[in-house]
Amino acid sequence: MSDMLRQVEPVIPALRRYARALVRNRAAADDLVQDCLERAVSNWGQRRDGDPRPWLFTILHNLAVNQFRHTASRGKHIAIEDANEDDFGQDAVQEQKLMYQDVLEKLARLPEDQRAVLLLVAVEDLSYADAAKVLDIPLGTVMSRLSRARERLQQEIEGTADGAPKKVVQLRSMK
Amino acid sequence: MSNRPITEDDLHAHVDGVLEPERQVEVGGYLEGHPDVARRVAAFSDQRDLLRKALAPIADEPLPPQLNLSRIIEKRQRRPSPVWWAVAAVLMLSIGGIGGWVTRGSLQTPSGGLAALAQEAAYSYHVYAPDRVRPVEMRASDSAQLVQWVSNRLKQPVKLPDLTGAGYRLMGGRLIATSHGPAAMFMYDDDRGDRLVVLTRPMASEQSAPMAPHSGGDVSGFAWADDGMGYSLVGQAAAESLKPIANEVRRQARTI
């Protein structure tokens, strides 16, 4: 039990971050993480030895996808959380916060499968192979989704997403 | 210097800082000679940096009480085994005996037999399994009361199937209204969040019937009857993976 505590507890902040970035709602994200932790505790014996992070992210990701599936079928829209309104008066800080808010809103416009790859790899530092395990897809698909996610996010950032596709230098065709 | 051509994957690995040092040098050299690619790669790096900074504060927030892992572990250890509760409930309720349920009958098709039971189980699955808020009325932590409640209402000792061996965890259950009287519904889920429903009620006709598959829409399942009690297991998994679970439910129910 103490072994579980020692290995799982340090991962909880990252699990929260991933869940929040996926569902964009604090309460819903924390509910998912709680569900994930309860499953991890009851199925601790079933994990493979080694780094528990991919295993935990797998449980969390599957729960999140399931929720997407159900909310999508109900057509429910999860509200985007308001930015915290503290720290007023500091222009630089405020400007930075707006920039962060802005990139998260752009991230939210990516298809869910691209967003998941980008978050796991670029934010949560999972290896490409571990991301493939979490998402249960081949490594090549991780790479092509990562590539598409970055292109798409860049188009959003540069404001070219809705117009004609920007000409990009491409070294290989995208799957 | 290797002669391997630089790939798109190399560029992403460069952005994520996971290239081998030698390859890193090669990619660096390539980017120097290709400013347009270098600009794109730099934009990806900026993007990565911005995302990490924007999301970092979430990981720094203090954890809410619901995510206290010690408490979650403690809660799970305190939970008594559902099998033990089922045994206790059966002892308490065995005085009720078998029978006593008289069906009102129904003019509607399908008949009061297995087909109707299978239909009821599928309806229950469609209504309750997608429910994220309150899929069950009594949760697994109250499984003793759940068993007692449904056994009272069905006037039959109801056994709560334990499907942990098949990877499904009890979520809880509720009483369902059918045109053949009350039925007990138990819901389970696995690590992927896939849910299963087991429906059981006394049978007016077909008091004993062999296990038969049924399917409709996106769900499939198995229904059977033993000693006057009908059972149906329904899920979205493939029928062949539900079959052994249905066998397990039947085996456990027979050991009452």
CSV table of C-alpha atoms in Angstrom, one decimal:
chain,number,residue,atom,x,y,z
A,1,MET,CA,0.0,0.0,0.0
A,2,SER,CA,2.8,2.4,0.9
A,3,ASP,CA,4.4,1.4,-2.4
A,4,MET,CA,1.3,2.4,-4.3
A,5,LEU,CA,1.1,5.7,-2.4
A,6,ARG,CA,4.7,6.5,-3.1
A,7,GLN,CA,4.4,5.7,-6.8
A,8,VAL,CA,0.9,7.1,-7.6
A,9,GLU,CA,0.8,10.3,-5.4
A,10,PRO,CA,3.5,12.2,-7.3
A,11,VAL,CA,1.6,11.7,-10.6
A,12,ILE,CA,-1.7,13.1,-9.4
A,13,PRO,CA,-0.9,16.8,-10.3
A,14,ALA,CA,0.0,15.7,-13.9
A,15,LEU,CA,-3.2,13.6,-14.1
A,16,ARG,CA,-5.2,16.7,-13.1
A,17,ARG,CA,-3.5,18.8,-15.6
A,18,TYR,CA,-4.1,16.3,-18.4
A,19,ALA,CA,-7.8,15.9,-17.5
A,20,ARG,CA,-8.3,19.6,-17.2
A,21,ALA,CA,-6.7,20.3,-20.6
A,22,LEU,CA,-8.9,17.6,-22.1
A,23,VAL,CA,-12.3,18.4,-20.6
A,24,ARG,CA,-11.6,22.1,-19.7
A,25,ASN,CA,-13.8,22.1,-16.6
A,26,ARG,CA,-12.3,21.8,-13.1
A,27,ALA,CA,-15.0,19.8,-11.4
A,28,ALA,CA,-15.5,17.4,-14.3
A,29,ALA,CA,-11.7,16.9,-14.6
A,30,ASP,CA,-11.2,16.2,-10.9
A,31,ASP,CA,-14.1,13.7,-11.0
A,32,LEU,CA,-12.3,11.9,-13.7
A,33,VAL,CA,-9.1,11.9,-11.8
A,34,GLN,CA,-10.9,10.6,-8.7
A,35,ASP,CA,-12.4,7.8,-10.7
A,36,CYS,CA,-9.0,7.1,-12.2
A,37,LEU,CA,-7.4,6.9,-8.7
A,38,GLU,CA,-10.1,4.6,-7.4
A,39,ARG,CA,-9.6,2.2,-10.3
A,40,ALA,CA,-5.8,2.4,-9.9
A,41,VAL,CA,-6.2,1.5,-6.2
A,42,SER,CA,-8.5,-1.5,-6.9
A,43,ASN,CA,-6.4,-2.8,-9.8
A,44,TRP,CA,-3.0,-2.0,-8.6
A,45,GLY,CA,-2.0,-5.7,-8.8
A,46,GLN,CA,-2.8,-5.7,-12.5
A,47,ARG,CA,-0.3,-3.1,-13.6
A,48,ARG,CA,3.0,-4.0,-15.2
A,49,ASP,CA,6.1,-3.3,-13.3
A,50,GLY,CA,8.0,-0.1,-14.0
A,51,ASP,CA,6.9,3.4,-14.5
A,52,PRO,CA,3.2,3.6,-13.4
A,53,ARG,CA,2.7,6.9,-15.4
A,54,PRO,CA,1.6,5.3,-18.7
A,55,TRP,CA,-0.7,3.0,-16.9
A,56,LEU,CA,-2.3,5.8,-14.9
A,57,PHE,CA,-2.7,8.0,-18.0
A,58,THR,CA,-4.2,5.0,-19.8
A,59,ILE,CA,-6.9,4.6,-17.2
A,60,LEU,CA,-7.6,8.4,-17.1
A,61,HIS,CA,-7.6,8.7,-20.9
A,62,ASN,CA,-10.1,5.9,-21.4
A,63,LEU,CA,-12.4,7.4,-18.8
A,64,ALA,CA,-12.2,10.8,-20.5
A,65,VAL,CA,-12.9,9.3,-23.9
A,66,ASN,CA,-15.9,7.5,-22.5
A,67,GLN,CA,-17.2,10.7,-21.1
A,68,PHE,CA,-16.6,12.5,-24.4
A,69,ARG,CA,-18.6,9.7,-26.2
A,70,HIS,CA,-21.5,10.1,-23.7
A,71,THR,CA,-21.6,13.9,-23.7
A,72,ALA,CA,-21.2,14.0,-27.5
A,73,SER,CA,-24.2,11.7,-27.8
A,74,ARG,CA,-26.2,14.0,-25.5
A,75,GLY,CA,-24.9,17.1,-27.3
A,76,LYS,CA,-23.9,18.6,-24.1
A,77,HIS,CA,-21.5,21.5,-24.1
A,78,ILE,CA,-19.0,21.8,-21.3
A,79,ALA,CA,-18.6,25.5,-20.4
A,80,ILE,CA,-15.1,26.9,-20.7
A,81,GLU,CA,-13.9,28.1,-17.3
A,82,ASP,CA,-13.5,31.7,-16.7
A,83,ALA,CA,-10.0,33.0,-16.1
A,84,ASN,CA,-9.3,33.9,-12.5
A,85,GLU,CA,-9.8,37.6,-12.1
A,86,ASP,CA,-7.2,38.2,-9.4
A,87,ASP,CA,-3.9,39.9,-10.1
A,88,PHE,CA,-5.6,42.9,-11.5
A,89,GLY,CA,-3.5,46.0,-12.2
A,90,GLN,CA,-0.3,44.2,-13.3
A,91,ASP,CA,-0.4,44.7,-17.0
A,92,ALA,CA,2.5,42.3,-17.9
A,93,VAL,CA,1.1,39.5,-15.8
A,94,GLN,CA,-2.4,40.2,-17.1
A,95,GLU,CA,-1.2,40.1,-20.7
A,96,GLN,CA,0.6,36.9,-20.1
A,97,LYS,CA,-2.5,35.3,-18.6
A,98,LEU,CA,-4.5,36.3,-21.6
A,99,MET,CA,-1.9,34.8,-23.9
A,100,TYR,CA,-2.1,31.5,-21.9
A,101,GLN,CA,-5.9,31.6,-22.0
A,102,ASP,CA,-5.7,32.2,-25.7
A,103,VAL,CA,-3.5,29.3,-26.5
A,104,LEU,CA,-5.7,27.0,-24.4
A,105,GLU,CA,-8.7,28.1,-26.3
A,106,LYS,CA,-6.9,27.4,-29.6
A,107,LEU,CA,-5.8,24.0,-28.3
A,108,ALA,CA,-9.5,23.2,-27.5
A,109,ARG,CA,-10.3,23.6,-31.2
A,110,LEU,CA,-8.1,20.7,-32.1
A,111,PRO,CA,-9.8,17.3,-32.7
A,112,GLU,CA,-9.7,15.3,-29.4
A,113,ASP,CA,-7.3,12.7,-30.7
A,114,GLN,CA,-4.8,15.3,-31.8
A,115,ARG,CA,-5.1,17.2,-28.6
A,116,ALA,CA,-4.5,14.1,-26.6
A,117,VAL,CA,-1.2,13.2,-28.4
A,118,LEU,CA,0.1,16.8,-28.1
A,119,LEU,CA,-0.7,17.0,-24.4
A,120,LEU,CA,0.8,13.6,-23.6
A,121,VAL,CA,4.0,14.3,-25.5
A,122,ALA,CA,4.6,18.0,-25.3
A,123,VAL,CA,3.2,18.7,-21.8
A,124,GLU,CA,3.3,15.4,-19.9
A,125,ASP,CA,6.7,14.3,-21.3
A,126,LEU,CA,5.5,10.8,-22.2
A,127,SER,CA,7.8,9.1,-24.7
A,128,TYR,CA,6.3,8.5,-28.1
A,129,ALA,CA,6.1,4.8,-27.4
A,130,ASP,CA,4.3,5.4,-24.1
A,131,ALA,CA,1.9,7.8,-25.7
A,132,ALA,CA,1.1,5.0,-28.3
A,133,LYS,CA,0.4,2.6,-25.4
A,134,VAL,CA,-1.9,5.1,-23.6
A,135,LEU,CA,-3.9,5.8,-26.7
A,136,ASP,CA,-3.7,2.2,-28.0
A,137,ILE,CA,-2.5,3.3,-31.4
A,138,PRO,CA,0.6,2.5,-33.5
A,139,LEU,CA,3.7,4.6,-33.1
A,140,GLY,CA,3.4,5.9,-36.6
A,141,THR,CA,-0.1,7.2,-35.8
A,142,VAL,CA,1.2,9.0,-32.8
A,143,MET,CA,3.8,10.8,-35.0
A,144,SER,CA,1.3,11.7,-37.7
A,145,ARG,CA,-1.2,13.0,-35.1
A,146,LEU,CA,1.5,15.0,-33.4
A,147,SER,CA,2.5,16.5,-36.7
A,148,ARG,CA,-1.1,17.4,-37.6
A,149,ALA,CA,-1.8,18.8,-34.1
A,150,ARG,CA,1.2,21.1,-34.3
A,151,GLU,CA,0.4,22.3,-37.8
A,152,ARG,CA,-3.2,22.9,-36.8
A,153,LEU,CA,-2.4,24.7,-33.6
A,154,GLN,CA,0.2,26.8,-35.5
A,155,GLN,CA,-2.5,27.8,-38.0
A,156,GLU,CA,-4.8,28.7,-35.2
A,157,ILE,CA,-2.1,30.8,-33.6
A,158,GLU,CA,-1.3,32.6,-36.9
A,159,GLY,CA,-5.0,33.0,-37.6
A,160,THR,CA,-4.9,31.1,-40.8
A,161,ALA,CA,-7.0,28.2,-39.6
A,162,ASP,CA,-10.2,29.3,-41.2
A,163,GLY,CA,-8.8,30.6,-44.5
A,164,ALA,CA,-7.0,28.7,-47.2
A,165,PRO,CA,-4.5,26.2,-45.9
A,166,LYS,CA,-1.1,27.9,-45.5
A,167,LYS,CA,1.6,26.5,-47.6
A,168,VAL,CA,3.9,24.6,-45.3
A,169,VAL,CA,7.2,23.0,-46.0
A,170,GLN,CA,6.5,19.3,-45.6
A,171,LEU,CA,9.1,16.6,-45.6
A,172,ARG,CA,6.7,13.7,-45.9
A,173,SER,CA,3.0,13.4,-46.7
A,174,MET,CA,0.8,13.2,-43.7
A,175,LYS,CA,-1.3,10.1,-43.1
B,1,MET,CA,27.8,12.2,-40.1
B,2,SER,CA,25.2,9.6,-41.2
B,3,ASN,CA,23.6,9.8,-44.6
B,4,ARG,CA,20.1,9.2,-43.2
B,5,PRO,CA,17.7,11.8,-44.6
B,6,ILE,CA,16.1,14.1,-42.0
B,7,THR,CA,12.5,13.1,-41.5
B,8,GLU,CA,9.4,14.9,-40.1
B,9,ASP,CA,9.7,12.6,-37.1
B,10,ASP,CA,13.2,13.9,-36.5
B,11,LEU,CA,11.9,17.5,-36.4
B,12,HIS,CA,9.3,16.6,-33.8
B,13,ALA,CA,11.8,14.7,-31.7
B,14,HIS,CA,14.0,17.8,-32.0
B,15,VAL,CA,11.2,20.0,-30.7
B,16,ASP,CA,10.6,17.5,-27.9
B,17,GLY,CA,14.3,17.2,-27.1
B,18,VAL,CA,14.4,13.4,-27.4
B,19,LEU,CA,16.9,13.0,-30.2
B,20,GLU,CA,20.1,11.1,-29.7
B,21,PRO,CA,23.0,13.6,-29.4
B,22,GLU,CA,24.5,12.6,-32.8
B,23,ARG,CA,21.2,12.9,-34.6
B,24,GLN,CA,20.6,16.2,-32.8
B,25,VAL,CA,23.8,17.5,-34.4
B,26,GLU,CA,22.7,16.4,-37.8
B,27,VAL,CA,19.2,17.9,-37.5
B,28,GLY,CA,20.8,21.1,-36.2
B,29,GLY,CA,23.0,21.2,-39.3
B,30,TYR,CA,20.1,20.6,-41.6
B,31,LEU,CA,18.1,23.4,-40.0
B,32,GLU,CA,20.9,25.9,-40.5
B,33,GLY,CA,20.8,25.2,-44.2
B,34,HIS,CA,17.0,25.3,-44.4
B,35,PRO,CA,15.7,28.5,-42.7
B,36,ASP,CA,12.1,27.9,-43.8
B,37,VAL,CA,12.0,24.6,-42.0
B,38,ALA,CA,13.9,26.1,-39.1
B,39,ARG,CA,11.2,28.7,-38.7
B,40,ARG,CA,8.5,26.1,-38.6
B,41,VAL,CA,10.4,24.1,-36.1
B,42,ALA,CA,11.1,27.2,-34.0
B,43,ALA,CA,7.3,27.9,-34.1
B,44,PHE,CA,6.6,24.4,-32.8
B,45,SER,CA,9.1,24.9,-30.0
B,46,ASP,CA,7.5,28.2,-29.0
B,47,GLN,CA,4.1,26.5,-29.1
B,48,ARG,CA,5.3,23.7,-26.8
B,49,ASP,CA,6.8,26.2,-24.4
B,50,LEU,CA,3.6,28.2,-24.3
B,51,LEU,CA,1.4,25.2,-23.7
B,52,ARG,CA,3.6,24.0,-20.8
B,53,LYS,CA,3.6,27.4,-19.2
B,54,ALA,CA,-0.2,27.8,-19.7
B,55,LEU,CA,-0.9,24.5,-18.1
B,56,ALA,CA,1.8,24.5,-15.4
B,57,PRO,CA,-0.4,26.3,-12.8
B,58,ILE,CA,-2.9,23.4,-12.8
B,59,ALA,CA,-0.3,21.0,-11.5
B,60,ASP,CA,0.7,23.5,-8.8
B,61,GLU,CA,-2.8,23.8,-7.4
B,62,PRO,CA,-3.3,22.2,-4.0
B,63,LEU,CA,-5.1,18.8,-4.3
B,64,PRO,CA,-8.8,18.9,-3.4
B,65,PRO,CA,-9.8,16.4,-0.6
B,66,GLN,CA,-11.5,14.1,-3.1
B,67,LEU,CA,-8.1,13.4,-4.6
B,68,ASN,CA,-6.4,12.4,-1.3
B,69,LEU,CA,-4.9,9.1,-2.3
B,70,SER,CA,-4.5,7.8,1.3
B,71,ARG,CA,-8.2,8.4,1.9
B,72,ILE,CA,-9.1,6.6,-1.3
B,73,ILE,CA,-7.0,3.6,-0.4
B,74,GLU,CA,-8.4,3.6,3.1
B,75,LYS,CA,-12.0,3.7,1.8
B,76,ARG,CA,-11.4,0.7,-0.5
B,77,GLN,CA,-9.9,-1.3,2.3
B,78,ARG,CA,-12.8,-0.7,4.6
B,79,ARG,CA,-15.3,-1.9,2.0
B,80,PRO,CA,-16.5,-5.4,2.9
B,81,SER,CA,-16.7,-8.1,0.2
B,82,PRO,CA,-20.0,-8.1,-1.7
B,83,VAL,CA,-20.1,-11.9,-1.5
B,84,TRP,CA,-20.2,-11.8,2.3
B,85,TRP,CA,-23.1,-9.3,2.2
B,86,ALA,CA,-25.0,-11.5,-0.2
B,87,VAL,CA,-24.6,-14.4,2.1
B,88,ALA,CA,-25.9,-12.4,5.0
B,89,ALA,CA,-28.8,-11.1,3.0
B,90,VAL,CA,-29.8,-14.6,1.8
B,91,LEU,CA,-29.8,-15.8,5.4
B,92,MET,CA,-32.0,-13.0,6.5
B,93,LEU,CA,-34.4,-13.4,3.6
B,94,SER,CA,-34.6,-17.1,3.2
B,95,ILE,CA,-37.7,-17.0,5.4
B,96,GLY,CA,-39.5,-15.3,2.5
B,97,GLY,CA,-39.3,-18.6,0.6
B,98,ILE,CA,-39.7,-19.2,-3.1
B,99,GLY,CA,-42.7,-18.1,-5.0
B,100,GLY,CA,-45.3,-15.6,-3.9
B,101,TRP,CA,-44.9,-13.4,-7.0
B,102,VAL,CA,-48.0,-13.6,-9.2
B,103,THR,CA,-47.7,-11.9,-12.5
B,104,ARG,CA,-50.4,-9.7,-13.7
B,105,GLY,CA,-49.7,-10.9,-17.2
B,106,SER,CA,-49.4,-8.7,-20.2
B,107,LEU,CA,-51.1,-8.4,-23.5
B,108,GLN,CA,-48.1,-6.9,-25.0
B,109,THR,CA,-45.6,-8.8,-27.0
B,110,PRO,CA,-43.0,-10.1,-26.5
B,111,SER,CA,-44.2,-12.7,-24.1
B,112,GLY,CA,-43.5,-12.9,-20.4
B,113,GLY,CA,-40.6,-15.2,-21.1
B,114,LEU,CA,-37.0,-14.7,-21.9
B,115,ALA,CA,-37.6,-12.4,-24.8
B,116,ALA,CA,-39.4,-9.9,-22.6
B,117,LEU,CA,-36.7,-10.1,-20.0
B,118,ALA,CA,-34.0,-9.6,-22.6
B,119,GLN,CA,-35.9,-6.5,-23.9
B,120,GLU,CA,-36.2,-5.1,-20.4
B,121,ALA,CA,-32.5,-5.6,-19.8
B,122,ALA,CA,-31.6,-3.8,-23.1
B,123,TYR,CA,-34.0,-0.9,-22.2
B,124,SER,CA,-32.4,-0.6,-18.8
B,125,TYR,CA,-28.9,-0.6,-20.4
B,126,HIS,CA,-29.9,2.2,-22.8
B,127,VAL,CA,-31.4,4.3,-20.1
B,128,TYR,CA,-29.0,3.9,-17.2
B,129,ALA,CA,-25.6,2.9,-18.7
B,130,PRO,CA,-25.0,6.3,-20.4
B,131,ASP,CA,-25.9,8.2,-17.3
B,132,ARG,CA,-22.8,9.8,-15.9
B,133,VAL,CA,-24.6,11.4,-12.9
B,134,ARG,CA,-26.6,8.7,-11.3
B,135,PRO,CA,-26.4,5.4,-13.2
B,136,VAL,CA,-27.4,3.5,-10.1
B,137,GLU,CA,-29.6,4.4,-7.2
B,138,MET,CA,-27.5,2.6,-4.6
B,139,ARG,CA,-23.8,2.5,-5.0
B,140,ALA,CA,-21.6,-0.5,-4.4
B,141,SER,CA,-20.6,0.8,-1.0
B,142,ASP,CA,-24.2,0.2,0.1
B,143,SER,CA,-24.4,-3.3,-1.5
B,144,ALA,CA,-25.8,-4.9,1.6
B,145,GLN,CA,-28.8,-2.6,1.7
B,146,LEU,CA,-29.1,-2.9,-2.1
B,147,VAL,CA,-29.3,-6.7,-1.9
B,148,GLN,CA,-31.8,-6.5,1.0
B,149,TRP,CA,-33.9,-3.9,-0.8
B,150,VAL,CA,-34.2,-5.7,-4.1
B,151,SER,CA,-34.7,-9.1,-2.4
B,152,ASN,CA,-37.6,-7.7,-0.4
B,153,ARG,CA,-39.2,-6.2,-3.4
B,154,LEU,CA,-38.7,-9.2,-5.6
B,155,LYS,CA,-39.8,-11.5,-2.7
B,156,GLN,CA,-36.9,-13.6,-3.7
B,157,PRO,CA,-33.4,-13.9,-2.3
B,158,VAL,CA,-31.3,-12.1,-4.9
B,159,LYS,CA,-27.6,-12.8,-5.2
B,160,LEU,CA,-25.3,-10.0,-6.2
B,161,PRO,CA,-22.9,-11.4,-8.9
B,162,ASP,CA,-19.3,-10.7,-8.3
B,163,LEU,CA,-17.6,-10.1,-11.6
B,164,THR,CA,-14.2,-8.9,-10.5
B,165,GLY,CA,-12.7,-12.1,-11.9
B,166,ALA,CA,-13.8,-10.9,-15.3
B,167,GLY,CA,-12.5,-7.4,-14.7
B,168,TYR,CA,-15.8,-5.8,-14.0
B,169,ARG,CA,-16.4,-3.8,-10.8
B,170,LEU,CA,-19.8,-3.4,-9.2
B,171,MET,CA,-21.0,0.2,-9.5
B,172,GLY,CA,-24.3,-0.5,-7.7
B,173,GLY,CA,-27.9,-1.1,-8.7
B,174,ARG,CA,-31.5,-0.1,-8.6
B,175,LEU,CA,-35.0,-1.4,-8.9
B,176,ILE,CA,-36.6,-1.4,-12.4
B,177,ALA,CA,-40.3,-1.4,-13.2
B,178,THR,CA,-41.3,-3.9,-15.9
B,179,SER,CA,-44.7,-5.0,-17.1
B,180,HIS,CA,-43.9,-8.2,-15.2
B,181,GLY,CA,-43.3,-6.5,-11.9
B,182,PRO,CA,-40.2,-5.3,-10.3
B,183,ALA,CA,-36.7,-6.3,-11.5
B,184,ALA,CA,-33.3,-5.8,-9.9
B,185,MET,CA,-30.7,-4.2,-12.0
B,186,PHE,CA,-27.0,-4.3,-11.2
B,187,MET,CA,-24.4,-2.3,-13.1
B,188,TYR,CA,-20.7,-3.0,-13.5
B,189,ASP,CA,-17.8,-1.3,-15.3
B,190,ASP,CA,-14.3,-2.1,-16.2
B,191,ASP,CA,-11.1,-0.1,-16.5
B,192,ARG,CA,-12.1,1.3,-19.8
B,193,GLY,CA,-15.3,2.5,-18.4
B,194,ASP,CA,-17.4,0.0,-20.4
B,195,ARG,CA,-20.5,-0.9,-18.5
B,196,LEU,CA,-22.5,-4.1,-18.1
B,197,VAL,CA,-26.0,-4.5,-16.8
B,198,VAL,CA,-27.4,-7.6,-15.1
B,199,LEU,CA,-31.2,-7.7,-14.8
B,200,THR,CA,-33.0,-10.3,-12.7
B,201,ARG,CA,-36.7,-10.9,-11.8
B,202,PRO,CA,-39.0,-13.8,-11.1
B,203,MET,CA,-40.4,-15.5,-14.2
B,204,ALA,CA,-44.1,-16.2,-14.7
B,205,SER,CA,-43.5,-18.3,-17.8
B,206,GLU,CA,-40.3,-20.1,-18.8
B,207,GLN,CA,-39.3,-20.7,-15.2
B,208,SER,CA,-36.3,-22.6,-16.4
B,209,ALA,CA,-34.7,-21.9,-19.8
B,210,PRO,CA,-31.3,-22.5,-21.2
B,211,MET,CA,-29.1,-19.6,-21.9
B,212,ALA,CA,-29.8,-17.8,-25.2
B,213,PRO,CA,-28.1,-14.9,-26.9
B,214,HIS,CA,-30.0,-11.8,-27.8
B,215,SER,CA,-29.0,-8.6,-29.5
B,216,GLY,CA,-30.6,-5.3,-30.7
B,217,GLY,CA,-29.1,-2.0,-31.8
B,218,ASP,CA,-25.6,-1.6,-30.4
B,219,VAL,CA,-26.0,-4.0,-27.4
B,220,SER,CA,-26.0,-7.7,-27.1
B,221,GLY,CA,-26.5,-10.1,-24.2
B,222,PHE,CA,-27.6,-13.5,-22.9
B,223,ALA,CA,-30.7,-14.4,-21.0
B,224,TRP,CA,-31.7,-17.6,-19.1
B,225,ALA,CA,-33.9,-18.7,-16.3
B,226,ASP,CA,-33.2,-21.0,-13.3
B,227,ASP,CA,-35.7,-22.1,-10.7
B,228,GLY,CA,-38.2,-19.4,-11.5
B,229,MET,CA,-35.7,-16.5,-11.7
B,230,GLY,CA,-34.8,-15.0,-15.0
B,231,TYR,CA,-31.5,-13.3,-15.7
B,232,SER,CA,-30.2,-11.2,-18.6
B,233,LEU,CA,-26.7,-9.8,-19.0
B,234,VAL,CA,-26.4,-6.9,-21.5
B,235,GLY,CA,-23.4,-4.9,-22.6
B,236,GLN,CA,-21.8,-3.3,-25.6
B,237,ALA,CA,-18.9,-5.8,-25.7
B,238,ALA,CA,-18.9,-8.5,-28.3
B,239,ALA,CA,-21.2,-11.5,-27.6
B,240,GLU,CA,-18.3,-13.9,-27.3
B,241,SER,CA,-16.7,-11.9,-24.5
B,242,LEU,CA,-20.1,-11.6,-22.7
B,243,LYS,CA,-20.8,-15.3,-22.8
B,244,PRO,CA,-18.2,-16.3,-20.2
B,245,ILE,CA,-19.4,-13.5,-17.9
B,246,ALA,CA,-23.0,-14.7,-18.3
B,247,ASN,CA,-21.8,-18.2,-17.4
B,248,GLU,CA,-20.2,-16.8,-14.3
B,249,VAL,CA,-23.3,-15.0,-13.2
B,250,ARG,CA,-25.4,-18.2,-13.7
B,251,ARG,CA,-22.8,-20.3,-11.8
B,252,GLN,CA,-22.8,-17.8,-8.8
B,253,ALA,CA,-26.6,-17.6,-8.8
B,254,ARG,CA,-26.9,-21.4,-8.6
B,255,THR,CA,-24.8,-21.5,-5.5
B,256,ILE,CA,-27.3,-19.7,-3.3
